[in-house]
PDB file of C-alpha atoms in Angstrom:
ATOM      1  CA  MET X   1      -7.637 -32.720  25.297  1.00 58.00           C
ATOM      2  CA  GLY X   2      -6.876 -36.396  25.896  1.00 76.00           C
ATOM      3  CA  HIS X   3      -9.100 -39.372  25.221  1.00 90.00           C
ATOM      4  CA  VAL X   4     -12.856 -38.828  25.126  1.00 94.00           C
ATOM      5  CA  TYR X   5     -15.385 -41.501  26.093  1.00 96.00           C
ATOM      6  CA  VAL X   6     -19.175 -41.287  26.095  1.00 97.00           C
ATOM      7  CA  ASP X   7     -21.908 -43.470  27.600  1.00 97.00           C
ATOM      8  CA  SER X   8     -24.044 -45.062  24.916  1.00 97.00           C
ATOM      9  CA  ILE X   9     -26.619 -47.741  24.234  1.00 97.00           C
ATOM     10  CA  ILE X  10     -26.116 -50.013  21.238  1.00 97.00           C
ATOM     11  CA  GLU X  11     -29.081 -52.116  20.140  1.00 96.00           C
ATOM     12  CA  GLY X  12     -29.500 -54.979  17.707  1.00 94.00           C
ATOM     13  CA  LYS X  13     -32.261 -57.505  17.060  1.00 93.00           C
ATOM     14  CA  ASP X  14     -31.157 -59.676  20.019  1.00 94.00           C
ATOM     15  CA  GLY X  15     -30.856 -56.984  22.675  1.00 93.00           C
ATOM     16  CA  ALA X  16     -29.212 -53.789  23.826  1.00 95.00           C
ATOM     17  CA  THR X  17     -26.272 -52.928  26.035  1.00 96.00           C
ATOM     18  CA  LYS X  18     -24.971 -49.837  27.795  1.00 97.00           C
ATOM     19  CA  LEU X  19     -21.290 -49.191  27.241  1.00 96.00           C
ATOM     20  CA  LYS X  20     -18.633 -46.523  27.088  1.00 97.00           C
ATOM     21  CA  MET X  21     -17.440 -45.748  23.579  1.00 97.00           C
ATOM     22  CA  PHE X  22     -14.128 -44.204  22.615  1.00 97.00           C
ATOM     23  CA  VAL X  23     -14.900 -41.062  20.587  1.00 97.00           C
ATOM     24  CA  ASP X  24     -12.567 -40.754  17.591  1.00 94.00           C
ATOM     25  CA  THR X  25     -13.147 -37.566  15.604  1.00 91.00           C
ATOM     26  CA  GLY X  26     -10.580 -38.841  13.105  1.00 91.00           C
ATOM     27  CA  SER X  27     -12.743 -41.883  12.332  1.00 93.00           C
ATOM     28  CA  THR X  28     -15.527 -41.514   9.813  1.00 93.00           C
ATOM     29  CA  PHE X  29     -17.259 -44.740  10.821  1.00 95.00           C
ATOM     30  CA  THR X  30     -18.366 -46.285  14.107  1.00 97.00           C
ATOM     31  CA  LEU X  31     -16.523 -49.551  14.708  1.00 96.00           C
ATOM     32  CA  LEU X  32     -17.817 -52.448  16.795  1.00 97.00           C
ATOM     33  CA  PRO X  33     -15.903 -55.546  17.908  1.00 96.00           C
ATOM     34  CA  GLN X  34     -17.176 -58.778  16.329  1.00 95.00           C
ATOM     35  CA  ALA X  35     -18.155 -60.312  19.708  1.00 95.00           C
ATOM     36  CA  LEU X  36     -20.344 -57.312  20.605  1.00 95.00           C
ATOM     37  CA  ALA X  37     -22.032 -57.303  17.198  1.00 95.00           C
ATOM     38  CA  ASP X  38     -22.707 -61.047  17.524  1.00 94.00           C
ATOM     39  CA  ASP X  39     -24.090 -60.765  21.087  1.00 94.00           C
ATOM     40  CA  LEU X  40     -26.538 -58.002  20.136  1.00 95.00           C
ATOM     41  CA  GLY X  41     -27.587 -59.448  16.794  1.00 94.00           C
ATOM     42  CA  ILE X  42     -26.298 -56.440  14.866  1.00 94.00           C
ATOM     43  CA  MET X  43     -27.477 -57.112  11.317  1.00 93.00           C
ATOM     44  CA  LEU X  44     -24.693 -57.573   8.767  1.00 93.00           C
ATOM     45  CA  LEU X  45     -25.586 -56.380   5.282  1.00 94.00           C
ATOM     46  CA  PRO X  46     -24.916 -59.370   3.003  1.00 94.00           C
ATOM     47  CA  GLY X  47     -22.094 -58.708   0.568  1.00 94.00           C
ATOM     48  CA  ARG X  48     -21.552 -55.135   1.802  1.00 95.00           C
ATOM     49  CA  LYS X  49     -18.042 -54.159   2.880  1.00 96.00           C
ATOM     50  CA  GLN X  50     -16.353 -50.815   3.390  1.00 95.00           C
ATOM     51  CA  THR X  51     -12.677 -50.143   2.787  1.00 95.00           C
ATOM     52  CA  ILE X  52     -11.121 -47.676   5.204  1.00 92.00           C
ATOM     53  CA  GLU X  53      -7.651 -46.228   5.578  1.00 91.00           C
ATOM     54  CA  LEU X  54      -6.154 -46.570   9.039  1.00 85.00           C
ATOM     55  CA  ALA X  55      -3.993 -43.958  10.765  1.00 84.00           C
ATOM     56  CA  ASP X  56      -0.821 -45.781   9.670  1.00 91.00           C
ATOM     57  CA  GLY X  57      -1.912 -45.629   6.012  1.00 92.00           C
ATOM     58  CA  THR X  58      -2.873 -49.288   5.625  1.00 93.00           C
ATOM     59  CA  ARG X  59      -6.229 -50.082   4.055  1.00 96.00           C
ATOM     60  CA  LYS X  60      -8.657 -52.633   5.511  1.00 95.00           C
ATOM     61  CA  GLU X  61     -12.040 -53.896   4.427  1.00 96.00           C
ATOM     62  CA  TYR X  62     -14.747 -54.519   7.039  1.00 96.00           C
ATOM     63  CA  PRO X  63     -18.328 -55.845   6.923  1.00 96.00           C
ATOM     64  CA  VAL X  64     -21.071 -53.211   7.103  1.00 96.00           C
ATOM     65  CA  ALA X  65     -23.814 -53.693   9.700  1.00 96.00           C
ATOM     66  CA  ILE X  66     -26.944 -51.867  10.843  1.00 95.00           C
ATOM     67  CA  GLY X  67     -28.090 -51.243  14.414  1.00 95.00           C
ATOM     68  CA  ASP X  68     -29.379 -48.531  16.710  1.00 95.00           C
ATOM     69  CA  ILE X  69     -27.365 -46.148  18.861  1.00 96.00           C
ATOM     70  CA  GLU X  70     -28.420 -43.805  21.646  1.00 96.00           C
ATOM     71  CA  ILE X  71     -26.280 -41.129  23.288  1.00 96.00           C
ATOM     72  CA  LEU X  72     -27.427 -38.347  25.627  1.00 95.00           C
ATOM     73  CA  GLY X  73     -31.050 -39.332  25.025  1.00 92.00           C
ATOM     74  CA  ARG X  74     -30.711 -39.009  21.242  1.00 93.00           C
ATOM     75  CA  LYS X  75     -31.368 -42.179  19.279  1.00 92.00           C
ATOM     76  CA  SER X  76     -30.500 -43.028  15.691  1.00 91.00           C
ATOM     77  CA  ILE X  77     -32.346 -46.004  14.216  1.00 91.00           C
ATOM     78  CA  GLY X  78     -30.560 -47.993  11.528  1.00 91.00           C
ATOM     79  CA  GLU X  79     -27.126 -46.483  12.076  1.00 93.00           C
ATOM     80  CA  ARG X  80     -24.291 -47.928   9.996  1.00 94.00           C
ATOM     81  CA  PHE X  81     -21.477 -49.696  11.854  1.00 96.00           C
ATOM     82  CA  LEU X  82     -18.366 -51.484  10.664  1.00 96.00           C
ATOM     83  CA  VAL X  83     -17.577 -54.781  12.381  1.00 96.00           C
ATOM     84  CA  ALA X  84     -13.830 -54.576  12.910  1.00 94.00           C
ATOM     85  CA  GLU X  85     -10.851 -55.902  14.849  1.00 92.00           C
ATOM     86  CA  VAL X  86     -10.989 -53.286  17.602  1.00 92.00           C
ATOM     87  CA  GLY X  87     -10.421 -53.725  21.318  1.00 92.00           C
ATOM     88  CA  GLU X  88     -13.270 -51.365  22.218  1.00 95.00           C
ATOM     89  CA  PRO X  89     -16.211 -49.753  20.413  1.00 97.00           C
ATOM     90  CA  VAL X  90     -15.217 -46.601  18.521  1.00 96.00           C
ATOM     91  CA  LEU X  91     -17.699 -43.790  17.866  1.00 97.00           C
ATOM     92  CA  GLY X  92     -17.055 -42.054  14.543  1.00 96.00           C
ATOM     93  CA  VAL X  93     -18.136 -38.704  13.164  1.00 94.00           C
ATOM     94  CA  LEU X  94     -21.010 -39.999  10.998  1.00 93.00           C
ATOM     95  CA  ALA X  95     -22.871 -41.197  14.100  1.00 94.00           C
ATOM     96  CA  LEU X  96     -21.970 -38.025  16.013  1.00 94.00           C
ATOM     97  CA  ALA X  97     -23.393 -35.914  13.188  1.00 91.00           C
ATOM     98  CA  ALA X  98     -26.512 -38.083  12.857  1.00 90.00           C
ATOM     99  CA  LEU X  99     -27.206 -37.541  16.560  1.00 92.00           C
ATOM    100  CA  GLY X 100     -26.460 -33.811  16.465  1.00 91.00           C
ATOM    101  CA  LEU X 101     -23.480 -34.203  18.794  1.00 94.00           C
ATOM    102  CA  ALA X 102     -19.903 -32.926  18.832  1.00 94.00           C
ATOM    103  CA  VAL X 103     -16.862 -33.031  21.089  1.00 94.00           C
ATOM    104  CA  ASP X 104     -16.353 -29.803  23.031  1.00 93.00           C
ATOM    105  CA  PRO X 105     -12.568 -29.283  22.869  1.00 89.00           C
ATOM    106  CA  THR X 106     -12.510 -27.108  25.994  1.00 91.00           C
ATOM    107  CA  SER X 107     -14.176 -29.691  28.248  1.00 92.00           C
ATOM    108  CA  GLY X 108     -13.347 -32.903  26.388  1.00 90.00           C
ATOM    109  CA  LYS X 109     -17.005 -33.950  26.605  1.00 95.00           C
ATOM    110  CA  VAL X 110     -19.597 -34.895  24.017  1.00 95.00           C
ATOM    111  CA  LYS X 111     -22.324 -32.253  23.862  1.00 93.00           C
ATOM    112  CA  PRO X 112     -25.284 -31.385  21.630  1.00 91.00           C
ATOM    113  CA  SER X 113     -24.266 -29.362  18.590  1.00 87.00           C
ATOM    114  CA  ARG X 114     -27.841 -28.537  17.568  1.00 77.00           C
ATOM    115  CA  THR X 115     -31.382 -28.963  18.833  1.00 72.00           C
ATOM    116  CA  TRP X 116     -33.095 -32.301  18.423  1.00 65.00           C
ATOM    117  CA  GLN X 117     -36.734 -33.331  18.127  1.00 60.00           C
ATOM    118  CA  ALA X 118     -38.246 -36.792  18.402  1.00 52.00           C
ATOM    119  CA  ARG X 119     -40.978 -37.243  15.793  1.00 46.00           C
ATOM    120  CA  GLY X 120     -42.198 -40.675  16.802  1.00 46.00           C
ATOM    121  CA  PRO X 121     -40.916 -43.955  18.198  1.00 49.00           C
ATOM    122  CA  TRP X 122     -39.187 -44.753  14.904  1.00 50.00           C
ATOM    123  CA  GLU X 123     -37.864 -41.370  13.812  1.00 54.00           C
ATOM    124  CA  ALA X 124     -35.906 -38.522  15.334  1.00 54.00           C
ATOM    125  CA  ARG X 125     -34.420 -35.606  13.488  1.00 54.00           C
ATOM    126  CA  PRO X 126     -32.731 -32.291  14.148  1.00 56.00           C
ATOM    127  CA  ILE X 127     -34.745 -29.094  14.106  1.00 52.00           C
ATOM    128  CA  ALA X 128     -33.504 -26.887  11.272  1.00 48.00           C
TER     129      ALA X 128
END
């Protein structure tokens, strides 16, 4: 299938930016580079860190942050990110699931996995 990228909007208290994110279905969490998190004012949760195991088996601890993410017109407010030493933003499966999205293995594209309904400017949720 190759590498999958998706257009997204990441938003923090100091602004928003459009960017392509690498979609990693083997990553639980969405990872943002420190410089991007700083530029957007992505809010770090004081004292909150998450330990993750990398593909090579090593374990690392990263600060937990909160921001907004939008992909394919679906927006999640207060999504959890890890601020990590990554060369590019990585979209993990928790954010994909929160947005009702999945990677289509036949096309290599991110597509809706369920219907989605906006309930107001601050809340969106899937239709059961």
